[in-house]
Structures are given as C-alpha cells and as structure tokens.
Coordinates of C-alpha atoms in Angstrom, one line a residue:
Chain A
X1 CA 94.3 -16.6 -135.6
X2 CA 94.1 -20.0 -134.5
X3 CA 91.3 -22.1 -134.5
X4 CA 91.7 -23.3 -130.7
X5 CA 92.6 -19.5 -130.2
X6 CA 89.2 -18.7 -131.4
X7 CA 87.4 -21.5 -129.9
X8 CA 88.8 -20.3 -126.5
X9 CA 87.9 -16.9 -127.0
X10 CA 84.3 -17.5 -128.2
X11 CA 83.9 -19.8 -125.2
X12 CA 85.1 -16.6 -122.9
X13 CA 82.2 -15.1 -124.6
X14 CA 80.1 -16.8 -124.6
X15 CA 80.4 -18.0 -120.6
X16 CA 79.3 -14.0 -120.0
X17 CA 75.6 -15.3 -121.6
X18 CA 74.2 -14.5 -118.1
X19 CA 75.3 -10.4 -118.9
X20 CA 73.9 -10.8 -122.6
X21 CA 70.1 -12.8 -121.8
X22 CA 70.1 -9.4 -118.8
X23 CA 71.0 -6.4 -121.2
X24 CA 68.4 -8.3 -124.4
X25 CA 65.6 -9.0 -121.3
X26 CA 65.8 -5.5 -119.7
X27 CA 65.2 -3.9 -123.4
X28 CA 63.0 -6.5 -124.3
X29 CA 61.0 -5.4 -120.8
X30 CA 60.9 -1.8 -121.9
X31 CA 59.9 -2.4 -125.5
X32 CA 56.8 -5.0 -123.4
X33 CA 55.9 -2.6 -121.0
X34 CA 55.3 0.3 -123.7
X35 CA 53.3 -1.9 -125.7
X36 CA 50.9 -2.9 -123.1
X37 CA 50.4 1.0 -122.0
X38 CA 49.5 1.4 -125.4
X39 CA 52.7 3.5 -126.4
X40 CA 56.0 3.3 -128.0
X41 CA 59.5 3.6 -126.4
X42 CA 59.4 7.3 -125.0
X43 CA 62.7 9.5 -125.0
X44 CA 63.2 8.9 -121.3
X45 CA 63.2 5.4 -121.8
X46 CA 65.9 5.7 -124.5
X47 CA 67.7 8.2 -122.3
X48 CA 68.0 5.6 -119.0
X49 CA 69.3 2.6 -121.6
X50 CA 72.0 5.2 -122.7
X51 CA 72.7 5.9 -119.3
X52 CA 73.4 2.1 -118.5
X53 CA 75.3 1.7 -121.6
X54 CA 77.2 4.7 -120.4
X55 CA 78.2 3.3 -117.3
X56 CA 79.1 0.0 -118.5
X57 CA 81.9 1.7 -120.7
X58 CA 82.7 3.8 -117.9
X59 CA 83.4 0.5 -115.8
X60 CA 85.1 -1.2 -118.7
X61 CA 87.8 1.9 -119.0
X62 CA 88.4 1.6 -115.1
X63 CA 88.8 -2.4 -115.6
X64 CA 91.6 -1.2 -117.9
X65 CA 93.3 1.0 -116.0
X66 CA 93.1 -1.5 -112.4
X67 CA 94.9 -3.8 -115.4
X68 CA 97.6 -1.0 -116.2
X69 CA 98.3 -0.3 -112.3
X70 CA 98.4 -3.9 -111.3
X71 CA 101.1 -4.4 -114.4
X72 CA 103.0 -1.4 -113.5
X73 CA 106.7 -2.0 -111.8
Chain B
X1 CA 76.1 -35.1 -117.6
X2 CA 73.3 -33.0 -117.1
X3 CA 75.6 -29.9 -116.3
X4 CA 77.0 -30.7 -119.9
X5 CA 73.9 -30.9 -120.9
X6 CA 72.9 -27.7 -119.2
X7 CA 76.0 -25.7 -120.4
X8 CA 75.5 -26.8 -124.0
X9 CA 72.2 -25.2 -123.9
X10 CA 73.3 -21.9 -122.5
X11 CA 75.9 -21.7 -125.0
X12 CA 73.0 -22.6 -127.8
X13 CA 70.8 -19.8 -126.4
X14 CA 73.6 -17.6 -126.0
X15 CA 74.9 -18.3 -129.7
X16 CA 70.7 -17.4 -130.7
X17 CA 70.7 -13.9 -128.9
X18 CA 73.7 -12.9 -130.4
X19 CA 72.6 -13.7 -134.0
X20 CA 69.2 -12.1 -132.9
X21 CA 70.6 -8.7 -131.3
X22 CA 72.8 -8.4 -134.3
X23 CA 69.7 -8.8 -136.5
X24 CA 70.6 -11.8 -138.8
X25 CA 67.5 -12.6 -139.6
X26 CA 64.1 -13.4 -138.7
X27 CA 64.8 -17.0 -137.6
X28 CA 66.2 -15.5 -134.2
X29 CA 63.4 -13.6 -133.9
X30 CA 60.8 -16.2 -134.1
X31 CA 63.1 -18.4 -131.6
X32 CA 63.3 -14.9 -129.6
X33 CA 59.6 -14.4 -129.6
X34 CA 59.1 -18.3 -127.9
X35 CA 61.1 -17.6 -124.9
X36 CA 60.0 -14.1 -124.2
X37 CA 61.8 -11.6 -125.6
X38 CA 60.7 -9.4 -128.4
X39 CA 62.3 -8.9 -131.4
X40 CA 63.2 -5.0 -131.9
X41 CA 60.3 -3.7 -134.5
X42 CA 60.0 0.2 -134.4
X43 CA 63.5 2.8 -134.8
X44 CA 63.2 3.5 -131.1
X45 CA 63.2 -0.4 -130.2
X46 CA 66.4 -1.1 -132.3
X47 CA 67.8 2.1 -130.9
X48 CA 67.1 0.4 -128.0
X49 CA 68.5 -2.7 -128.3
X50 CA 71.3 -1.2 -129.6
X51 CA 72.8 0.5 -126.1
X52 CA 71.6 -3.4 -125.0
X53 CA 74.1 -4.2 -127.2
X54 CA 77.0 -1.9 -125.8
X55 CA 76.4 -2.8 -122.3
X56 CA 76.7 -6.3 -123.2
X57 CA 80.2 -5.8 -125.0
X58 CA 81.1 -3.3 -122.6
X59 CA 80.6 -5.6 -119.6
X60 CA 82.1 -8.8 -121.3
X61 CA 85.2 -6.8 -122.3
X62 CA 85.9 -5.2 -118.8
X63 CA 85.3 -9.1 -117.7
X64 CA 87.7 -10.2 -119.9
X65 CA 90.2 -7.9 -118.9
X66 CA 89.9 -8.5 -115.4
X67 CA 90.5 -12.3 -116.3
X68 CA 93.5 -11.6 -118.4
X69 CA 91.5 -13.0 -121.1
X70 CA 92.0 -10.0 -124.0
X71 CA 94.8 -7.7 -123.9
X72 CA 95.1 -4.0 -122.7
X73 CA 95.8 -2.5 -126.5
X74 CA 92.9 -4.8 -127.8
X75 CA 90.1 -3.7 -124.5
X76 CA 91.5 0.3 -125.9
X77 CA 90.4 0.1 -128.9
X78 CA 87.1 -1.9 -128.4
X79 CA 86.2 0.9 -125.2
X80 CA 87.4 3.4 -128.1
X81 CA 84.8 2.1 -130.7
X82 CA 82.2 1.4 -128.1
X83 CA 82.2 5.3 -127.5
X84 CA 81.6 5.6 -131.2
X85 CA 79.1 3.7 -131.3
X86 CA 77.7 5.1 -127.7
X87 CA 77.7 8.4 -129.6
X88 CA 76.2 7.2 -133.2
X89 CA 73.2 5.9 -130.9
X90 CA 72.9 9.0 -128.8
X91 CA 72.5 10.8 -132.5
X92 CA 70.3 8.5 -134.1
X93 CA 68.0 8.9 -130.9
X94 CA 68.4 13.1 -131.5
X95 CA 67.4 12.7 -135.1
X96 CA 64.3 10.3 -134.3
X97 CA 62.8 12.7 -131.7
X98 CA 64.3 15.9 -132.7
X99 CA 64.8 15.8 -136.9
X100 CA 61.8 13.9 -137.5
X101 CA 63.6 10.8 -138.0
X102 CA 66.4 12.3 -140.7
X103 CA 69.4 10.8 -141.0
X104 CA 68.3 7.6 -138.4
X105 CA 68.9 4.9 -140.7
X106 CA 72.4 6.4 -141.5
X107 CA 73.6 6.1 -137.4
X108 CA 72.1 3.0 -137.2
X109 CA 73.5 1.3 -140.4
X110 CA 76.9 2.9 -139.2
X111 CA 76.6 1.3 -135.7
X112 CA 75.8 -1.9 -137.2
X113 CA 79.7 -1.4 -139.4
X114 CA 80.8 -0.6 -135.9
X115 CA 79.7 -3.5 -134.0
X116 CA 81.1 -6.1 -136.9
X117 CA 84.2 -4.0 -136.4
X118 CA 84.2 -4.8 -132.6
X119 CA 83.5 -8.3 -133.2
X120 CA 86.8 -8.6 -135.4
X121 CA 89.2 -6.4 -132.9
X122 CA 88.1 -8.7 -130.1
X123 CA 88.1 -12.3 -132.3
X124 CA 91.7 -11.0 -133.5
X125 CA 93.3 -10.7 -130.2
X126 CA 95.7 -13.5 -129.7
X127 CA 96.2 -13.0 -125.5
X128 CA 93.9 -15.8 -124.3
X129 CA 96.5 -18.4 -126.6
X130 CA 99.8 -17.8 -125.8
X131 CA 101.9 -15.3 -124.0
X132 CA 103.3 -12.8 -126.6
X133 CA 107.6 -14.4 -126.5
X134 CA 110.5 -11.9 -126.1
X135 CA 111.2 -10.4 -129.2
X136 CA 114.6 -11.2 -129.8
X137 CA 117.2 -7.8 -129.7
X138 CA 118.7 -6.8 -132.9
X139 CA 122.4 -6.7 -133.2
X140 CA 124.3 -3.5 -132.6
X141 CA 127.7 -2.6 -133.0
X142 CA 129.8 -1.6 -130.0
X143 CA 128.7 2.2 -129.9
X144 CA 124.8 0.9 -130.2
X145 CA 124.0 1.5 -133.7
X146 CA 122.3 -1.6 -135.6
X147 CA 124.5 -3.8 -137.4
X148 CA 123.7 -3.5 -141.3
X149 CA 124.4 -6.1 -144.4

C-alpha cells in the first residue's frame, strides 16, 4: 500500500472522530454512572451496548447494499 | 489558522482514543482519565467498551462506503468480522454472568486478534487511491480459447 494511500485513508478515519469520542463517552457514561450507584456494569447494561453495536452493523450492511443497487446497470 | 489548529487537535485526540480503546497502554488511560472518560477496569467494562468499539468501526465503515471511500468486497469482509466479533462479545458477556467468568479472557483476547484483523482489511484497501484500471483481455484464438506459448 502506498504511503499517501494510507495517509488518505487514516485521515477518512480519523475525520469520523466525532462517532468514535460518542461510542468511548456513552460507555465511559455507563461505566460512571454504575460507579457512583455503588455497582458494577449490570447485564442489562451490557445487553443495550450490544444492542447499539447491533444496529450499527445492521446499518453498515444496508450502506452496502444502497452501494450495490446504486452500481447496478 | 486556528481551524488548522483545531483539526490538528481532533485528529490528536482521535489518534489517543484509538490507542486507548485498543488498550495500548496505560498512557492513554491516564490522558483518558484527564478529559473525562474512564479507562475500562473490570471484565464487564472492557466488555463494554468492546461493542463501543464495534459501533465505532461499524459506523465509520458504512460512512466510508457511502463516500466511496473503501470498496464493497473490503466493507463485506470488515461487516463479516464485525459479526464475529459481535458474537465473541455476546459470549464473553454469557460466560461472565452465566459460567462464572470461564472462558472470558479467551473471547476477549480473540476479539482483540479480530479487531487488529479489521484494522489491516480496512488499511489494505487500495479504493480511496486510485480507480482499480481495466484489466487488459487475454488473447484468444478465433474459436475463444486462450492463445498458449
């Protein structure tokens, strides 16, 4: 790979810093909020992060496919 | 100036989470720990951090699809390992609460192979260079079959 290849890409990357500081912060919240109750993460919590992970995979295979149909004859 | 100066600094912060999330050290977490965000400590809090993780890859990747930025084959096989690793979490979170913690550190040092293996299908895709050129067609014969010697 090229290093201005790379470069380009890790700048694409890194420009989505917004979506990374959210996902850290909103686990970093959790992990905040169970400490100051007194209590670790509970199974619930764990369970709703999965949930959100789950969706953004879901929405990353339909990016994929809108990609496919708009390149299709 | 200043927006340079701004952008530099996002990238600088950005470039810290990463190498924090990934868990490269306790430098990260220390920097982590000034602006607010806790390191993960416990197994649930890396478990944690861990979906963190997939959301962030799975969101950047469906971005950079959208912007033409990685290509098709290259967004399949990261959404391919992300369900991997989706899954690996969802069983390290089973074994913590149900198995008494058996068989955790396993999933979690397997997600950590998968993520490094993400990293590497997405810094060897080429689209965001060049557009791939026409491959050139082989020479056939006049019934079609390639042309040998």
């Amino acid at each position: 790979m090229e290093p201005a290849t790379a470069f380009k890409l890790v700048i694409s990357i890194l420009s989505h810093a917004d979506q990374l500081v959210s996902a850290a912060k909103k686990a970093s919240e959790v992990i905040s909020n169970a400490a100051e109750a007194g209590r670790e993460v509970t199974r619930d919590e764990l369970m709703q992060a999965a949930g959100d992970s789950q969706t953004a995979i879901d929405a990353l295979d339909q990016a994929i496919t809108a990609v496919e149909d708009e390149q299709e004859p | 100036m200043e927006r340079r100066w701004r952008e530099s600094l996002t990238v600088l912060v950005a470039v810290v989470l990463l190498a924090a999330l990934a868990g490269c050290g306790s430098t990260g977490g220390k920097i982590l720990d000034k602006i607010g965000l806790e390191p993960p400590r416990s197994t649930q809090d890396r478990i944690l951090y861990g979906y963190s993780q997939v959301e962030f890859l799975a969101g950047t990747t469906a971005r950079l699809v959208q912007e033409k930025k990685v290509s098709i084959e290259t967004a399949k096989k990261v959404s391919q390992s992300l369900k991997i690793a989706q899954a690996g979490l969802n069983s390290a979170a089973d074994a913590y609460f149900l198995k008494d913690g058996a068989g955790v550190e396993e999933h979690l040092k397997r997600f950590k192979v998968l993520l490094d293996e993400i990293n590497n299908i997405l810094g060897s895709d080429t689209t965001a260079a060049k557009p791939k050129p026409a491959t050139k067609p082989k020479p056939t014969s006049h019934w079609g079959a390639p042309v040998t010697g």
